Short mmCIF file of C-alpha atoms in Angstrom, two decimals:
data_model
loop_
_atom_site.label_atom_id
_atom_site.label_comp_id
_atom_site.label_asym_id
_atom_site.label_seq_id
_atom_site.Cartn_x
_atom_site.Cartn_y
_atom_site.Cartn_z
CA MET A 1 30.56 38.40 160.17
CA HIS A 2 30.80 40.00 156.76
CA LEU A 3 30.51 37.87 153.64
CA LYS A 4 32.22 38.91 150.44
CA ARG A 5 30.79 37.16 147.42
CA PHE A 6 32.98 35.71 144.67
CA GLY A 7 30.52 34.75 141.96
CA LYS A 8 28.84 31.68 143.41
CA ILE A 9 31.27 31.49 146.32
CA SER A 10 30.95 33.31 149.64
CA ILE A 11 34.19 33.93 151.51
CA SER A 12 34.16 35.06 155.14
CA VAL A 13 36.16 38.27 155.37
CA GLY A 14 35.29 39.34 158.89
CA ASN A 15 36.04 36.03 160.55
CA LYS A 16 39.78 35.39 160.77
CA LYS A 17 39.14 31.73 161.58
CA HIS A 18 37.86 31.03 158.05
CA LEU A 19 41.08 30.58 156.12
CA LYS A 20 43.06 29.09 158.98
CA LYS A 21 40.31 26.59 159.75
CA ALA A 22 39.86 25.70 156.10
CA CYS A 23 43.56 25.03 155.69
CA LYS A 24 43.91 23.10 158.96
CA GLY A 25 40.79 21.11 158.24
CA SER A 26 42.27 19.88 154.99
CA ILE A 27 45.13 17.46 154.54
CA PHE A 28 47.54 20.40 154.35
CA MET A 29 47.78 21.33 158.06
CA VAL A 30 48.94 24.74 156.83
CA PHE A 31 49.13 27.27 159.65
CA VAL A 32 48.77 30.56 157.81
CA SER A 33 48.06 34.01 159.15
CA TYR A 34 44.65 35.12 157.96
CA ILE A 35 45.74 38.74 158.28
CA SER A 36 48.44 38.35 155.62
CA LEU A 37 45.89 37.26 153.03
CA ALA A 38 42.50 38.73 153.88
CA THR A 39 43.04 42.11 155.49
CA SER A 40 45.83 42.96 153.04
CA GLY A 41 43.03 43.43 150.54
CA ASN A 42 42.31 46.85 152.03
CA ARG A 43 45.46 48.24 150.43
CA ILE A 44 43.99 49.38 147.14
CA CYS A 45 45.76 51.83 144.94
CA ASN A 46 45.44 55.58 145.14
CA PRO A 47 43.47 56.73 142.07
CA MET A 48 46.51 58.75 141.02
CA LYS A 49 49.02 55.92 141.39
CA GLN A 50 50.75 54.89 138.17
CA PHE A 51 52.42 51.64 137.20
CA PRO A 52 55.09 50.68 134.65
CA LEU A 53 53.77 48.85 131.58
CA ALA A 54 55.19 45.63 130.15
CA LEU A 55 54.21 43.19 127.43
CA GLN A 56 54.35 39.45 127.95
CA MET A 57 56.47 38.36 124.98
CA TRP A 58 54.33 35.28 124.43
CA SER A 59 51.88 37.69 122.81
CA VAL A 60 54.32 38.46 119.99
CA ARG A 61 56.11 35.12 119.87
CA THR A 62 55.75 34.78 116.09
CA GLN A 63 56.80 38.35 115.30
CA ALA A 64 59.74 38.33 117.74
CA ALA A 65 61.07 35.08 116.31
CA GLN A 66 61.19 36.75 112.90
CA ASN A 67 62.65 40.13 113.90
CA LEU A 68 63.23 40.72 117.60
CA ASP A 69 64.74 44.19 117.25
CA SER A 70 61.83 45.43 115.16
CA VAL A 71 59.35 44.20 117.78
CA LEU A 72 61.29 45.74 120.67
CA ALA A 73 61.56 49.08 118.86
CA SER A 74 57.81 49.06 118.23
CA LEU A 75 57.00 48.23 121.85
CA ALA A 76 59.13 51.13 123.08
CA SER A 77 57.40 53.48 120.64
CA TYR A 78 53.97 52.33 121.88
CA GLY A 79 54.79 53.27 125.47
CA TYR A 80 55.89 49.96 126.96
CA THR A 81 58.86 50.29 129.30
CA GLY A 82 59.36 46.59 129.93
CA VAL A 83 58.83 43.08 128.66
CA GLU A 84 58.00 39.94 130.55
CA LEU A 85 60.02 37.07 129.16
CA THR A 86 59.39 33.39 128.60
CA ALA A 87 61.91 30.55 128.66
CA HIS A 88 62.55 31.25 124.96
CA HIS A 89 65.39 33.76 124.51
CA TYR A 90 65.56 33.85 120.70
CA GLN A 91 68.84 31.89 120.61
CA LEU A 92 70.53 34.66 122.61
CA SER A 93 72.41 34.37 125.88
CA PRO A 94 70.88 36.27 128.81
CA THR A 95 73.61 38.90 128.48
CA GLU A 96 72.97 39.31 124.76
CA LEU A 97 69.24 39.60 125.34
CA ARG A 98 69.85 42.21 128.05
CA ASP A 99 71.91 44.21 125.55
CA ARG A 100 69.01 44.11 123.06
CA LEU A 101 66.57 45.33 125.70
CA ASP A 102 68.93 48.08 126.84
CA ALA A 103 69.34 49.27 123.26
CA HIS A 104 65.61 49.94 123.10
CA GLY A 105 65.26 51.36 126.60
CA LEU A 106 63.31 48.36 127.86
CA LYS A 107 63.59 46.48 131.15
CA ALA A 108 62.98 42.82 131.89
CA ALA A 109 59.90 42.86 134.12
CA GLY A 110 60.28 39.19 135.00
CA THR A 111 59.92 35.81 133.39
CA HIS A 112 57.70 32.77 133.20
CA GLY A 113 59.01 29.24 133.35
CA PRO A 114 58.80 25.91 135.14
CA CYS A 115 58.78 25.89 138.93
CA VAL A 116 62.37 26.28 140.13
CA ASP A 117 63.91 23.38 142.04
CA LYS A 118 67.41 22.62 143.32
CA THR A 119 68.46 21.22 139.96
CA HIS A 120 67.68 24.45 138.10
CA LEU A 121 68.43 26.95 140.88
CA GLN A 122 71.84 28.13 139.70
CA GLN A 123 70.74 28.62 136.11
CA SER A 124 67.58 30.46 137.19
CA VAL A 125 69.51 32.82 139.45
CA GLU A 126 72.24 33.53 136.91
CA THR A 127 69.67 34.27 134.21
CA ALA A 128 67.72 36.60 136.50
CA GLN A 129 70.84 38.46 137.53
CA ALA A 130 72.05 38.85 133.94
CA LEU A 131 68.69 40.18 132.76
CA GLY A 132 68.05 42.28 135.85
CA TYR A 133 64.70 40.97 137.08
CA ASN A 134 63.63 39.74 140.51
CA ARG A 135 60.27 38.11 139.74
CA ILE A 136 59.65 34.61 138.38
CA GLY A 137 56.17 33.42 137.49
CA PHE A 138 55.09 29.79 137.45
CA ASN A 139 52.07 28.17 135.84
CA PHE A 140 50.34 25.18 137.37
CA ARG A 141 48.60 22.87 134.91
CA GLU A 142 44.96 21.99 135.43
CA PRO A 143 45.85 18.36 136.36
CA ASP A 144 48.16 19.76 139.08
CA LEU A 145 45.13 21.21 140.89
CA GLU A 146 42.48 18.52 140.40
CA THR A 147 42.51 17.09 143.93
CA ALA A 148 43.56 18.13 147.42
CA ASP A 149 46.58 15.80 147.24
CA LYS A 150 47.73 17.29 143.94
CA ILE A 151 47.24 20.82 145.21
CA LYS A 152 49.30 19.96 148.29
CA ALA A 153 52.12 18.74 146.02
CA SER A 154 51.92 21.97 144.00
CA MET A 155 51.99 24.01 147.20
CA ASP A 156 55.11 22.18 148.35
CA ARG A 157 56.87 22.87 145.04
CA PHE A 158 55.84 26.52 145.20
CA ALA A 159 57.05 26.95 148.78
CA GLU A 160 60.35 25.22 147.99
CA ALA A 161 60.96 27.55 145.05
CA ALA A 162 60.31 30.59 147.23
CA GLU A 163 62.72 29.33 149.89
CA LEU A 164 65.45 28.56 147.35
CA LEU A 165 65.21 31.94 145.62
CA LYS A 166 64.70 34.16 148.67
CA PRO A 167 68.45 34.51 149.47
CA TYR A 168 68.93 36.00 145.99
CA GLY A 169 66.15 38.56 146.37
CA ILE A 170 63.95 36.83 143.79
CA LYS A 171 60.22 36.57 144.44
CA VAL A 172 58.01 33.82 143.07
CA MET A 173 54.42 34.20 141.92
CA PHE A 174 51.85 31.96 140.29
CA HIS A 175 50.16 33.02 137.10
CA ASN A 176 46.61 31.74 136.94
CA HIS A 177 44.33 30.43 134.25
CA TRP A 178 40.64 29.73 134.89
CA TRP A 179 41.12 26.45 136.73
CA GLU A 180 42.50 28.12 139.86
CA TYR A 181 39.19 29.97 140.24
CA ASP A 182 36.38 27.79 138.89
CA ARG A 183 36.08 25.26 141.74
CA LEU A 184 36.31 24.80 145.48
CA VAL A 185 38.51 22.15 147.10
CA ASN A 186 38.10 21.71 150.84
CA GLY A 187 36.19 24.98 150.93
CA LEU A 188 38.84 27.09 149.20
CA LEU A 189 39.69 28.18 145.70
CA PRO A 190 42.90 26.52 144.44
CA ALA A 191 44.34 30.04 144.09
CA GLU A 192 43.80 30.63 147.81
CA MET A 193 45.45 27.32 148.62
CA LEU A 194 48.52 28.21 146.59
CA LEU A 195 48.88 31.42 148.59
CA CYS A 196 48.66 29.30 151.76
CA ALA A 197 51.88 27.55 150.70
CA SER A 198 54.10 30.19 152.30
CA SER A 199 54.08 33.84 153.28
CA GLN A 200 56.85 34.22 150.68
CA VAL A 201 54.73 33.32 147.64
CA TYR A 202 52.77 35.80 145.57
CA ALA A 203 50.11 36.00 142.90
CA GLN A 204 50.27 37.36 139.39
CA VAL A 205 46.56 37.79 138.78
CA ASP A 206 45.45 37.24 135.20
CA THR A 207 42.27 39.25 135.46
CA TYR A 208 40.77 37.90 132.23
CA TRP A 209 40.95 34.26 133.26
CA VAL A 210 39.55 35.14 136.68
CA ALA A 211 36.53 36.64 134.92
CA VAL A 212 36.21 33.66 132.56
CA ALA A 213 36.07 31.44 135.67
CA GLY A 214 33.04 33.40 136.86
CA GLN A 215 34.75 35.49 139.54
CA ALA A 216 35.01 39.27 139.83
CA PRO A 217 38.64 40.33 139.21
CA SER A 218 38.23 43.44 141.35
CA ASP A 219 37.13 41.30 144.30
CA ILE A 220 40.10 38.95 143.89
CA LEU A 221 42.52 41.89 143.71
CA LYS A 222 41.04 43.38 146.87
CA ARG A 223 41.04 39.98 148.57
CA PHE A 224 44.69 39.21 147.84
CA GLY A 225 45.90 42.79 148.34
CA ASN A 226 49.63 43.04 148.90
CA ARG A 227 50.15 39.43 147.85
CA VAL A 228 49.68 40.60 144.23
CA LEU A 229 53.01 41.45 142.57
CA SER A 230 51.74 42.06 139.04
CA VAL A 231 48.67 41.66 136.89
CA HIS A 232 48.06 40.32 133.42
CA LEU A 233 45.49 42.24 131.40
CA LYS A 234 43.59 40.76 128.49
CA ASP A 235 40.28 41.56 126.85
CA GLY A 236 37.90 39.61 124.68
CA PRO A 237 34.58 37.74 124.66
CA MET A 238 35.30 36.15 128.07
CA GLU A 239 34.90 32.63 126.71
CA LYS A 240 37.41 29.79 126.73
CA GLY A 241 38.92 29.03 123.34
CA LYS A 242 37.84 32.31 121.75
CA GLN A 243 40.28 34.81 120.27
CA GLN A 244 41.08 37.83 122.42
CA THR A 245 41.03 41.53 121.57
CA ALA A 246 42.95 44.69 122.28
CA LEU A 247 42.20 46.13 125.70
CA GLY A 248 39.00 48.15 125.58
CA ASP A 249 37.56 46.23 122.63
CA GLY A 250 36.14 43.28 124.58
CA LYS A 251 33.72 42.59 127.42
CA MET A 252 36.05 43.13 130.38
CA ASP A 253 35.15 45.95 132.75
CA MET A 254 38.64 47.43 132.52
CA PRO A 255 37.98 50.67 134.45
CA HIS A 256 36.75 48.63 137.43
CA VAL A 257 39.76 46.32 137.26
CA LEU A 258 42.23 49.19 136.98
CA SER A 259 40.68 51.05 139.91
CA SER A 260 41.16 47.92 142.06
CA LEU A 261 44.90 47.44 141.56
CA PRO A 262 46.68 47.08 144.91
CA ASP A 263 49.62 49.33 145.75
CA SER A 264 51.85 46.24 145.74
CA VAL A 265 51.57 45.81 141.95
CA GLU A 266 55.03 46.33 140.46
CA TRP A 267 54.15 45.86 136.78
CA VAL A 268 50.99 45.99 134.71
CA VAL A 269 51.47 43.41 131.96
CA VAL A 270 49.50 43.10 128.73
CA GLU A 271 49.21 39.51 127.53
CA LEU A 272 47.17 38.39 124.53
CA ASP A 273 47.35 34.66 123.84
CA GLY A 274 45.76 35.08 120.42
CA CYS A 275 43.94 37.93 118.75
CA ASN A 276 41.15 38.41 116.23
CA THR A 277 43.10 41.26 114.60
CA ASP A 278 46.75 41.96 113.79
CA MET A 279 48.68 41.25 116.99
CA MET A 280 51.05 44.20 116.82
CA GLU A 281 48.12 46.54 116.25
CA ALA A 282 46.30 45.00 119.24
CA VAL A 283 49.42 45.43 121.36
CA ARG A 284 49.64 49.09 120.29
CA LYS A 285 45.96 49.75 120.97
CA SER A 286 46.22 48.09 124.38
CA ALA A 287 49.05 50.40 125.41
CA GLU A 288 47.15 53.39 124.05
CA PHE A 289 44.07 52.39 126.05
CA LEU A 290 45.98 52.06 129.32
CA ILE A 291 47.90 55.30 128.81
CA SER A 292 44.60 57.09 128.19
CA LYS A 293 43.44 55.95 131.65
CA ASN A 294 46.38 57.77 133.23
CA ILE A 295 47.62 54.78 135.22
CA ILE A 296 50.83 54.13 133.26
CA ARG A 297 54.09 55.57 134.53
CA LYS A 298 56.28 56.76 131.68
CA GLY A 299 60.03 56.33 131.56
#
């Protein structure tokens, strides 16, 4: 039996009973194929593989609210080919926002918002179709993952969203903070439990918050393998509550992270929640850094 170490946590990789037993032994009674989660981690990217680059618009929320077209023009000039949206559309309809993106040669790489349910299904689908994306990311609050019961409720919501959106070709993924990776519940990380919700749910791995939680992002990327649809890249001091930096200017081991990206990654997304320098300059430097590593696909 081979043990792969995640910071202070040892996960059995060679024993397929580990995940299934852990899930069944909890209140979840989730019958999940270990192969779909563990052995998929072998599918790591070819060193020559390139990915499209997007910016999470939360990073430039202040600047975009003041002059959206100026921001979009700048992003295109920096080498970004897409943007990841939030629920805020700058008082534009989805069609109007799509026109703005098209004018600058940018694609919608996906969006973040509340977990989709039956009440919001039609609006979510219509917005996705108008803007041309097929990925929706959800955040789970720290209180949502405090106990096994709360995690089970979050898993149920996640699985329901995947089932509702599947007929429309839309995939769902969870975007993590540190609290999905800084604790064990019933022998598993909350992030692992969320992926147990359904074979139709995916992860958007925020590599910075994984590192802040004390885990190795490269190990998580290998572990989750083809369940990873996109990644969020940040850099900084790797401390909660501290301002972040442009990629390459902080403490993250970016080359190691980038070399561990699974083939399944559809977008590499820069996201800076706050920055200790001018945000637009940090966004530019981050794109420049990634392009210099020859992993960004142009056009």
